[in-house]
Amino acid sequence: MVAGITDYLREQIPGLLIIGPDKQGALLEGSKSYAKQFMKENNIPTASFIKVTLDNLIDGINHIRGNKGPYVLKADGLAGGKGVLIIDDAEEAVVMLKEMINGKFGEASICVIIEQFLKGLEFSVFILTDGQYYVLLPEAKDYKRIGVGDTGLNTGGMGAVSPVPFVDSDMIQKVRNRIILPTLSGLQKRNIDYLGFIFFGLIEVGGEPFVIEYNCRMGDPETEVVFPRIKNDFVELLEALRDQDLYEIRLDTDTRTAATVMMVSGGYPETYEKGKTINIASDINDSIIFHSGTTLDGPTVKTNGGRVIAITSMGDSIEEAVDISMRNSEKIIFEGSYYRRDIGLDLKSLT
Ligand SMILES: Nc1ncnc2c1ncn2[C@@H]1O[C@H](COP(=O)(O)OP(=O)(O)OP(=O)(O)O)[C@@H](O)[C@H]1O
Ligand SMILES: [Mg+2]
């Protein structure tokens, strides 16, 4: 979308229903500096920031040396989920800043955003919008780190839960009024005809929501817990979007908890081997098994990526949902498989 596939298809095949923003709308995700400027202009709560390029590198360096860490350095453009560095030491941050501007992440980091570090609990909120009306989808929390207790390297996500216990109706109301509505009116002000999903990556600081990032799509593994909770016919939702009938839609949500656990290849998110045979028992009940990094080799299912299979289950509590996924994970066997057994359990003390 950032490269313009939506624009291209709309032009080439008129009449096709395409859910997703055009190039202009996709800048919310495609350029961190665009998104930060957008938020600033529209008074949307977010971490304070400065934008640094080769031209004002010295300002960036002075900013780091003049402020306390941790330092959040973000490549402006898309960097495959690896473009954000959080560094405690000032001099190390200066070195990294220089490396980024010199092309550590290619074109994406020729411009860098240095952000104020926010401390709090992260969660994600999703909307489906025709640019004017929107439907709020269930919120989610994902687990990015590879290790138990949120330790070790960042990954594309090791699991997720929905709903999120600390996100109450008060918080959702704040998100609607201070973040979602100003985002939609900001897009209108810029004459951007946004049709599609917006993923708001949020953090709660002192009871208030702040935007960490926008994505212009659903995310993985959040989708694996958000969609199973939506009872409406999904195609009807998309048709309502097309027909500008979104305001008539009442989202019917499963009140139970969904939890997903990602089974990954040994070594992920660093190097890992592919092509391991996956044995999936035939008696798996009560979970949805999402294939991701898998492939068929004749009749045999084999691993074909780092993130192999996500197991989603529903329960009356996070623990119950995670337990069912854990039980079924034992019925999916491949060499080197790894998954976190503590998805959602940090939220127990908050309920
Ligand atoms: N200002 C900040 N303060 C504290 N932590 C932050 C801040 N900005 C980002 N982070 C942390 O870094 C992570 C990645 O940041 P961000 O979401 O902007 O990057 P991204 O590469 O677009 O991520 P994704 O791949 O999920 O789209 C966040 O989920 C959060 O944990
Ligand atoms: Mg992002």
Tab-separated table of C-alpha atoms and ligand atoms in Angstrom:
chain	number	residue	atom	x	y	z
A	1	MET	CA	0.000	0.000	0.000
A	2	VAL	CA	2.895	2.347	0.766
A	3	ALA	CA	4.277	1.566	-2.684
A	4	GLY	CA	0.873	2.268	-4.223
A	5	ILE	CA	-0.837	-1.044	-4.984
A	6	THR	CA	-4.222	0.365	-3.995
A	7	ASP	CA	-3.848	3.347	-6.336
A	8	TYR	CA	-2.695	1.030	-9.106
A	9	LEU	CA	-5.581	-1.420	-8.779
A	10	ARG	CA	-8.183	1.329	-8.492
A	11	GLU	CA	-6.914	2.812	-11.691
A	12	GLN	CA	-6.476	-0.437	-13.603
A	13	ILE	CA	-9.592	-2.295	-12.482
A	14	PRO	CA	-12.330	0.203	-11.678
A	15	GLY	CA	-15.180	-1.241	-9.640
A	16	LEU	CA	-13.008	-3.590	-7.663
A	17	LEU	CA	-13.628	-3.331	-3.920
A	18	ILE	CA	-10.253	-2.732	-2.335
A	19	ILE	CA	-10.021	-2.448	1.427
A	20	GLY	CA	-6.871	-0.521	2.156
A	21	PRO	CA	-5.654	3.049	1.934
A	22	ASP	CA	-3.981	4.586	-1.085
A	23	LYS	CA	-0.374	5.708	-1.078
A	24	GLN	CA	-1.225	8.953	0.687
A	25	GLY	CA	-3.242	7.296	3.465
A	26	ALA	CA	-0.623	4.579	3.913
A	27	LEU	CA	1.905	7.241	4.942
A	28	LEU	CA	0.461	6.961	8.449
A	29	GLU	CA	2.427	3.719	8.638
A	30	GLY	CA	4.974	4.266	5.873
A	31	SER	CA	6.600	7.355	7.343
A	32	LYS	CA	7.100	7.841	11.069
A	33	SER	CA	7.924	11.523	10.562
A	34	TYR	CA	4.706	12.012	8.587
A	35	ALA	CA	2.723	10.271	11.331
A	36	LYS	CA	4.353	12.304	14.120
A	37	GLN	CA	3.761	15.582	12.305
A	38	PHE	CA	0.169	14.510	11.636
A	39	MET	CA	-0.387	13.780	15.337
A	40	LYS	CA	1.201	17.038	16.397
A	41	GLU	CA	-1.007	19.017	14.044
A	42	ASN	CA	-4.122	17.263	15.260
A	43	ASN	CA	-3.297	17.352	18.978
A	44	ILE	CA	-3.231	13.586	19.218
A	45	PRO	CA	-1.336	12.477	22.338
A	46	THR	CA	2.030	10.949	21.429
A	47	ALA	CA	5.629	11.058	22.673
A	48	SER	CA	7.448	14.317	21.929
A	49	PHE	CA	10.018	13.985	19.150
A	50	ILE	CA	12.576	15.554	16.901
A	51	LYS	CA	13.297	14.685	13.294
A	52	VAL	CA	16.944	14.204	12.340
A	53	THR	CA	18.611	13.941	8.935
A	54	LEU	CA	22.195	14.484	7.805
A	55	ASP	CA	21.467	18.226	7.668
A	56	ASN	CA	20.713	18.555	11.368
A	57	LEU	CA	22.614	15.547	12.721
A	58	ILE	CA	24.295	17.819	15.262
A	59	ASP	CA	20.881	18.746	16.709
A	60	GLY	CA	20.140	15.061	17.105
A	61	ILE	CA	23.427	14.436	18.876
A	62	ASN	CA	22.918	17.412	21.174
A	63	HIS	CA	19.384	16.272	21.883
A	64	ILE	CA	20.626	12.865	22.998
A	65	ARG	CA	23.446	14.292	25.119
A	66	GLY	CA	21.130	16.881	26.644
A	67	ASN	CA	18.396	14.447	27.686
A	68	LYS	CA	18.182	11.398	29.899
A	69	GLY	CA	17.732	7.948	28.374
A	70	PRO	CA	16.381	5.565	27.372
A	71	TYR	CA	16.591	6.911	23.829
A	72	VAL	CA	14.065	5.806	21.229
A	73	LEU	CA	15.457	5.970	17.682
A	74	LYS	CA	13.095	5.182	14.824
A	75	ALA	CA	13.835	4.803	11.159
A	76	ASP	CA	11.385	7.006	9.287
A	77	GLY	CA	10.462	4.392	6.685
A	78	LEU	CA	9.458	0.730	6.697
A	79	ALA	CA	12.210	-1.524	8.050
A	80	GLY	CA	10.521	-4.893	8.381
A	81	GLY	CA	9.627	-4.268	12.024
A	82	LYS	CA	13.302	-3.831	12.944
A	83	GLY	CA	13.681	-0.075	12.558
A	84	VAL	CA	13.156	0.931	16.183
A	85	LEU	CA	16.083	0.966	18.622
A	86	ILE	CA	15.732	1.643	22.327
A	87	ILE	CA	19.088	2.429	23.888
A	88	ASP	CA	19.995	3.296	27.493
A	89	ASP	CA	23.430	4.786	26.992
A	90	ALA	CA	23.751	8.249	25.422
A	91	GLU	CA	27.029	7.652	23.584
A	92	GLU	CA	25.784	4.350	22.223
A	93	ALA	CA	22.655	6.135	21.020
A	94	VAL	CA	24.805	8.748	19.270
A	95	VAL	CA	26.730	6.013	17.450
A	96	MET	CA	23.491	4.326	16.415
A	97	LEU	CA	21.970	7.592	15.264
A	98	LYS	CA	24.956	8.174	12.976
A	99	GLU	CA	24.780	4.622	11.655
A	100	MET	CA	21.085	4.935	10.946
A	101	ILE	CA	21.487	8.206	9.085
A	102	ASN	CA	24.318	6.608	7.134
A	103	GLY	CA	21.920	3.945	5.913
A	104	LYS	CA	21.871	1.189	8.553
A	105	PHE	CA	18.317	0.431	7.399
A	106	GLY	CA	18.845	1.648	3.847
A	107	GLU	CA	16.670	4.481	2.589
A	108	ALA	CA	14.308	3.919	5.526
A	109	SER	CA	16.688	5.424	8.089
A	110	ILE	CA	18.127	8.369	6.192
A	111	CYS	CA	15.649	10.235	8.335
A	112	VAL	CA	15.358	9.287	12.022
A	113	ILE	CA	12.824	10.228	14.671
A	114	ILE	CA	14.143	10.541	18.217
A	115	GLU	CA	11.255	10.114	20.620
A	116	GLN	CA	10.671	10.666	24.285
A	117	PHE	CA	10.618	7.275	26.012
A	118	LEU	CA	7.186	6.418	27.394
A	119	LYS	CA	6.760	3.897	30.167
A	120	GLY	CA	3.483	2.063	30.469
A	121	LEU	CA	1.332	-0.807	29.311
A	122	GLU	CA	0.930	-1.271	25.574
A	123	PHE	CA	-2.217	-2.337	23.776
A	124	SER	CA	-3.668	-2.062	20.290
A	125	VAL	CA	-6.969	-0.782	18.993
A	126	PHE	CA	-8.303	-1.373	15.484
A	127	ILE	CA	-10.912	0.324	13.373
A	128	LEU	CA	-12.464	-0.338	10.021
A	129	THR	CA	-13.321	2.999	8.427
A	130	ASP	CA	-14.649	4.593	5.268
A	131	GLY	CA	-12.884	7.795	6.286
A	132	GLN	CA	-15.945	9.200	7.993
A	133	TYR	CA	-17.616	6.491	10.013
A	134	TYR	CA	-15.798	3.731	11.750
A	135	VAL	CA	-16.398	0.439	13.482
A	136	LEU	CA	-14.266	-0.228	16.532
A	137	LEU	CA	-12.982	-3.795	16.595
A	138	PRO	CA	-11.970	-5.638	19.772
A	139	GLU	CA	-8.678	-4.467	21.282
A	140	ALA	CA	-5.648	-6.708	21.773
A	141	LYS	CA	-2.288	-6.965	23.457
A	142	ASP	CA	0.605	-8.754	21.791
A	143	TYR	CA	3.839	-10.206	23.151
A	144	LYS	CA	6.810	-9.163	21.059
A	145	ARG	CA	9.837	-10.585	22.844
A	146	ILE	CA	11.108	-14.093	22.210
A	147	GLY	CA	11.627	-15.027	25.877
A	148	VAL	CA	9.403	-15.787	28.835
A	149	GLY	CA	8.677	-12.685	30.931
A	150	ASP	CA	9.140	-10.444	27.873
A	151	THR	CA	12.885	-10.859	27.634
A	152	GLY	CA	15.276	-11.282	24.746
A	153	LEU	CA	15.011	-10.202	21.138
A	154	ASN	CA	12.022	-8.567	19.512
A	155	THR	CA	9.993	-10.764	17.184
A	156	GLY	CA	7.019	-10.277	14.920
A	157	GLY	CA	4.895	-11.365	17.908
A	158	MET	CA	4.849	-14.526	20.010
A	159	GLY	CA	1.208	-14.385	21.012
A	160	ALA	CA	-1.700	-12.102	21.790
A	161	VAL	CA	-4.837	-11.808	23.886
A	162	SER	CA	-8.180	-10.042	23.514
A	163	PRO	CA	-9.877	-8.441	25.400
A	164	VAL	CA	-7.214	-6.649	27.438
A	165	PRO	CA	-8.170	-6.483	31.139
A	166	PHE	CA	-6.729	-3.045	31.883
A	167	VAL	CA	-8.489	-1.460	28.915
A	168	ASP	CA	-11.860	-0.543	30.411
A	169	SER	CA	-14.726	1.405	28.859
A	170	ASP	CA	-13.312	4.666	30.227
A	171	MET	CA	-10.051	4.065	28.434
A	172	ILE	CA	-11.865	3.135	25.211
A	173	GLN	CA	-13.846	6.373	25.453
A	174	LYS	CA	-10.599	8.346	25.752
A	175	VAL	CA	-9.174	6.481	22.776
A	176	ARG	CA	-12.270	7.272	20.717
A	177	ASN	CA	-12.351	10.968	21.588
A	178	ARG	CA	-8.683	11.858	21.750
A	179	ILE	CA	-7.218	9.526	19.173
A	180	ILE	CA	-9.648	7.926	16.717
A	181	LEU	CA	-11.856	10.933	15.983
A	182	PRO	CA	-8.986	13.437	15.618
A	183	THR	CA	-7.209	10.939	13.345
A	184	LEU	CA	-10.220	10.679	11.054
A	185	SER	CA	-10.767	14.428	10.965
A	186	GLY	CA	-7.045	14.931	10.383
A	187	LEU	CA	-7.232	12.635	7.353
A	188	GLN	CA	-10.236	14.568	6.063
A	189	LYS	CA	-8.387	17.850	6.521
A	190	ARG	CA	-5.630	16.471	4.331
A	191	ASN	CA	-8.215	15.326	1.766
A	192	ILE	CA	-7.242	11.717	2.214
A	193	ASP	CA	-10.029	9.319	1.299
A	194	TYR	CA	-9.137	6.550	3.715
A	195	LEU	CA	-10.856	3.197	3.205
A	196	GLY	CA	-9.618	0.341	5.308
A	197	PHE	CA	-8.186	-0.595	8.664
A	198	ILE	CA	-6.268	1.596	11.046
A	199	PHE	CA	-4.233	-0.125	13.744
A	200	PHE	CA	-3.477	2.198	16.654
A	201	GLY	CA	-0.470	1.023	18.644
A	202	LEU	CA	-1.093	2.610	22.050
A	203	ILE	CA	0.491	2.904	25.457
A	204	GLU	CA	-1.214	3.808	28.717
A	205	VAL	CA	0.758	6.289	30.772
A	206	GLY	CA	-0.785	7.459	34.048
A	207	GLY	CA	-4.248	6.449	32.920
A	208	GLU	CA	-3.985	8.280	29.592
A	209	PRO	CA	-3.602	6.736	26.128
A	210	PHE	CA	-0.721	7.806	23.849
A	211	VAL	CA	-0.093	6.732	20.265
A	212	ILE	CA	3.124	4.779	19.706
A	213	GLU	CA	2.419	4.108	16.055
A	214	TYR	CA	-0.150	3.766	13.316
A	215	ASN	CA	-0.327	0.782	11.007
A	216	CYS	CA	-2.624	0.902	7.990
A	217	ARG	CA	-3.645	-2.741	8.218
A	218	MET	CA	-4.487	-5.406	10.752
A	219	GLY	CA	-1.471	-7.019	12.399
A	220	ASP	CA	-0.240	-10.507	13.130
A	221	PRO	CA	-0.660	-12.025	15.758
A	222	GLU	CA	-3.336	-9.539	16.866
A	223	THR	CA	-5.680	-10.533	14.050
A	224	GLU	CA	-5.675	-14.112	15.301
A	225	VAL	CA	-7.394	-12.955	18.518
A	226	VAL	CA	-9.448	-10.044	17.162
A	227	PHE	CA	-11.248	-11.802	14.305
A	228	PRO	CA	-12.344	-14.893	16.257
A	229	ARG	CA	-14.209	-12.525	18.594
A	230	ILE	CA	-16.150	-10.851	15.779
A	231	LYS	CA	-19.473	-12.600	15.258
A	232	ASN	CA	-20.691	-10.494	12.328
A	233	ASP	CA	-20.293	-11.835	8.823
A	234	PHE	CA	-17.016	-10.255	7.802
A	235	VAL	CA	-18.000	-9.901	4.140
A	236	GLU	CA	-21.082	-7.958	5.207
A	237	LEU	CA	-18.821	-5.578	7.102
A	238	LEU	CA	-16.725	-4.997	4.009
A	239	GLU	CA	-19.821	-4.519	1.845
A	240	ALA	CA	-21.160	-1.978	4.318
A	241	LEU	CA	-17.862	-0.191	3.962
A	242	ARG	CA	-18.262	-0.127	0.202
A	243	ASP	CA	-21.880	1.042	0.388
A	244	GLN	CA	-21.099	3.726	2.985
A	245	ASP	CA	-23.471	1.968	5.376
A	246	LEU	CA	-20.938	1.511	8.108
A	247	TYR	CA	-22.963	3.639	10.524
A	248	GLU	CA	-25.675	0.972	10.442
A	249	ILE	CA	-23.331	-1.753	11.628
A	250	ARG	CA	-23.437	-2.941	15.220
A	251	LEU	CA	-20.472	-5.075	15.969
A	252	ASP	CA	-21.444	-8.288	17.707
A	253	THR	CA	-18.508	-9.383	19.820
A	254	ASP	CA	-17.844	-12.627	21.641
A	255	THR	CA	-17.351	-11.645	25.293
A	256	ARG	CA	-15.025	-14.557	25.950
A	257	THR	CA	-11.249	-14.178	25.888
A	258	ALA	CA	-9.237	-15.198	22.852
A	259	ALA	CA	-5.571	-16.089	23.231
A	260	THR	CA	-3.137	-17.067	20.525
A	261	VAL	CA	0.237	-18.738	20.921
A	262	MET	CA	2.784	-18.616	18.100
A	263	MET	CA	4.888	-21.703	17.471
A	264	VAL	CA	8.192	-20.660	15.925
A	265	SER	CA	11.243	-22.346	14.428
A	266	GLY	CA	14.233	-22.891	16.724
A	267	GLY	CA	16.579	-19.911	16.423
A	268	TYR	CA	13.916	-17.411	15.372
A	269	PRO	CA	14.082	-14.349	15.229
A	270	GLU	CA	17.710	-14.960	14.260
A	271	THR	CA	18.709	-17.704	11.833
A	272	TYR	CA	16.614	-20.857	11.743
A	273	GLU	CA	16.185	-23.888	9.499
A	274	LYS	CA	13.202	-24.555	7.253
A	275	GLY	CA	11.769	-27.759	5.868
A	276	LYS	CA	11.093	-29.588	9.149
A	277	THR	CA	8.221	-32.062	8.963
A	278	ILE	CA	5.273	-30.994	11.102
A	279	ASN	CA	3.165	-33.692	12.693
A	280	ILE	CA	-0.298	-32.401	13.431
A	281	ALA	CA	-2.504	-34.774	15.412
A	282	SER	CA	-5.967	-35.355	14.010
A	283	ASP	CA	-7.689	-34.935	17.371
A	284	ILE	CA	-7.124	-31.225	17.920
A	285	ASN	CA	-10.300	-29.684	19.280
A	286	ASP	CA	-11.345	-26.239	20.491
A	287	SER	CA	-8.550	-24.284	18.776
A	288	ILE	CA	-8.110	-22.571	15.442
A	289	ILE	CA	-4.797	-23.529	13.876
A	290	PHE	CA	-3.491	-20.712	11.663
A	291	HIS	CA	-0.792	-21.799	9.236
A	292	SER	CA	1.810	-19.137	8.606
A	293	GLY	CA	5.337	-20.367	7.891
A	294	THR	CA	4.230	-23.752	6.568
A	295	THR	CA	4.235	-25.389	3.158
A	296	LEU	CA	3.031	-28.607	1.593
A	297	ASP	CA	5.631	-31.033	0.295
A	298	GLY	CA	3.436	-33.628	-1.369
A	299	PRO	CA	1.114	-34.695	1.443
A	300	THR	CA	3.549	-33.571	4.154
A	301	VAL	CA	3.259	-30.271	5.989
A	302	LYS	CA	6.670	-28.705	6.536
A	303	THR	CA	7.981	-25.558	8.170
A	304	ASN	CA	8.741	-22.760	5.749
A	305	GLY	CA	9.439	-19.736	7.930
A	306	GLY	CA	10.223	-18.506	11.415
A	307	ARG	CA	6.658	-18.016	12.524
A	308	VAL	CA	5.125	-21.390	11.810
A	309	ILE	CA	1.661	-21.835	13.336
A	310	ALA	CA	-0.557	-19.753	15.604
A	311	ILE	CA	-2.954	-21.582	17.907
A	312	THR	CA	-5.989	-19.548	18.971
A	313	SER	CA	-8.407	-20.653	21.673
A	314	MET	CA	-11.341	-19.099	23.476
A	315	GLY	CA	-12.020	-19.272	27.203
A	316	ASP	CA	-13.793	-17.568	30.070
A	317	SER	CA	-10.434	-16.216	31.226
A	318	ILE	CA	-6.984	-15.649	29.746
A	319	GLU	CA	-5.681	-18.685	31.611
A	320	GLU	CA	-8.401	-20.934	30.321
A	321	ALA	CA	-7.869	-19.813	26.719
A	322	VAL	CA	-4.073	-20.158	26.996
A	323	ASP	CA	-4.436	-23.589	28.619
A	324	ILE	CA	-6.396	-24.897	25.654
A	325	SER	CA	-3.755	-23.577	23.235
A	326	MET	CA	-1.023	-25.149	25.380
A	327	ARG	CA	-2.799	-28.486	25.348
A	328	ASN	CA	-3.097	-28.407	21.577
A	329	SER	CA	0.454	-27.176	21.060
A	330	GLU	CA	1.589	-30.575	22.326
A	331	LYS	CA	-0.189	-32.147	19.398
A	332	ILE	CA	1.775	-30.155	16.842
A	333	ILE	CA	5.306	-31.451	16.653
A	334	PHE	CA	8.325	-30.377	14.624
A	335	GLU	CA	12.041	-30.373	15.291
A	336	GLY	CA	13.220	-27.256	17.109
A	337	SER	CA	9.744	-25.878	17.794
A	338	TYR	CA	9.512	-23.168	20.433
A	339	TYR	CA	6.698	-21.113	21.931
A	340	ARG	CA	6.132	-18.977	24.983
A	341	ARG	CA	4.113	-20.572	27.744
A	342	ASP	CA	3.398	-17.301	29.530
A	343	ILE	CA	1.241	-15.454	27.010
A	344	GLY	CA	-1.238	-13.231	28.856
A	345	LEU	CA	-0.213	-14.398	32.289
A	346	ASP	CA	1.279	-10.995	33.251
A	347	LEU	CA	-2.243	-9.592	32.969
A	348	LYS	CA	-3.572	-11.918	35.646
A	349	SER	CA	-2.529	-9.618	38.472
A	350	LEU	CA	-4.351	-6.755	36.773
A	351	THR	CA	-7.753	-8.454	36.644
B	1	LIG	N1	8.219	6.424	22.556
B	1	LIG	C1	8.364	5.153	22.957
B	1	LIG	N2	8.543	4.870	24.260
B	1	LIG	C2	8.710	3.602	24.680
B	1	LIG	N3	8.697	2.530	23.879
B	1	LIG	C3	8.510	2.736	22.557
B	1	LIG	C4	8.326	4.044	22.032
B	1	LIG	N4	8.146	3.947	20.698
B	1	LIG	C5	8.224	2.626	20.408
B	1	LIG	N5	8.428	1.894	21.509
B	1	LIG	C6	8.559	0.426	21.584
B	1	LIG	O1	9.069	-0.060	20.342
B	1	LIG	C7	8.118	-0.908	19.694
B	1	LIG	C8	8.184	-0.675	18.202
B	1	LIG	O2	7.851	0.677	17.900
B	1	LIG	P1	6.906	1.010	16.664
B	1	LIG	O3	5.611	0.349	16.884
B	1	LIG	O4	6.904	2.459	16.431
B	1	LIG	O5	7.737	0.310	15.504
B	1	LIG	P2	7.292	-0.515	14.229
B	1	LIG	O6	8.551	-0.987	13.615
B	1	LIG	O7	6.376	0.283	13.391
B	1	LIG	O8	6.507	-1.739	14.859
B	1	LIG	P3	5.535	-2.794	14.120
B	1	LIG	O9	6.447	-3.739	13.435
B	1	LIG	O10	4.811	-3.411	15.318
B	1	LIG	O11	4.629	-2.044	13.218
B	1	LIG	C9	6.787	-0.546	20.341
B	1	LIG	O12	5.868	-1.598	20.301
B	1	LIG	C10	7.202	-0.203	21.753
B	1	LIG	O13	7.353	-1.370	22.524
B	2	MG	MG	4.483	-0.166	12.549
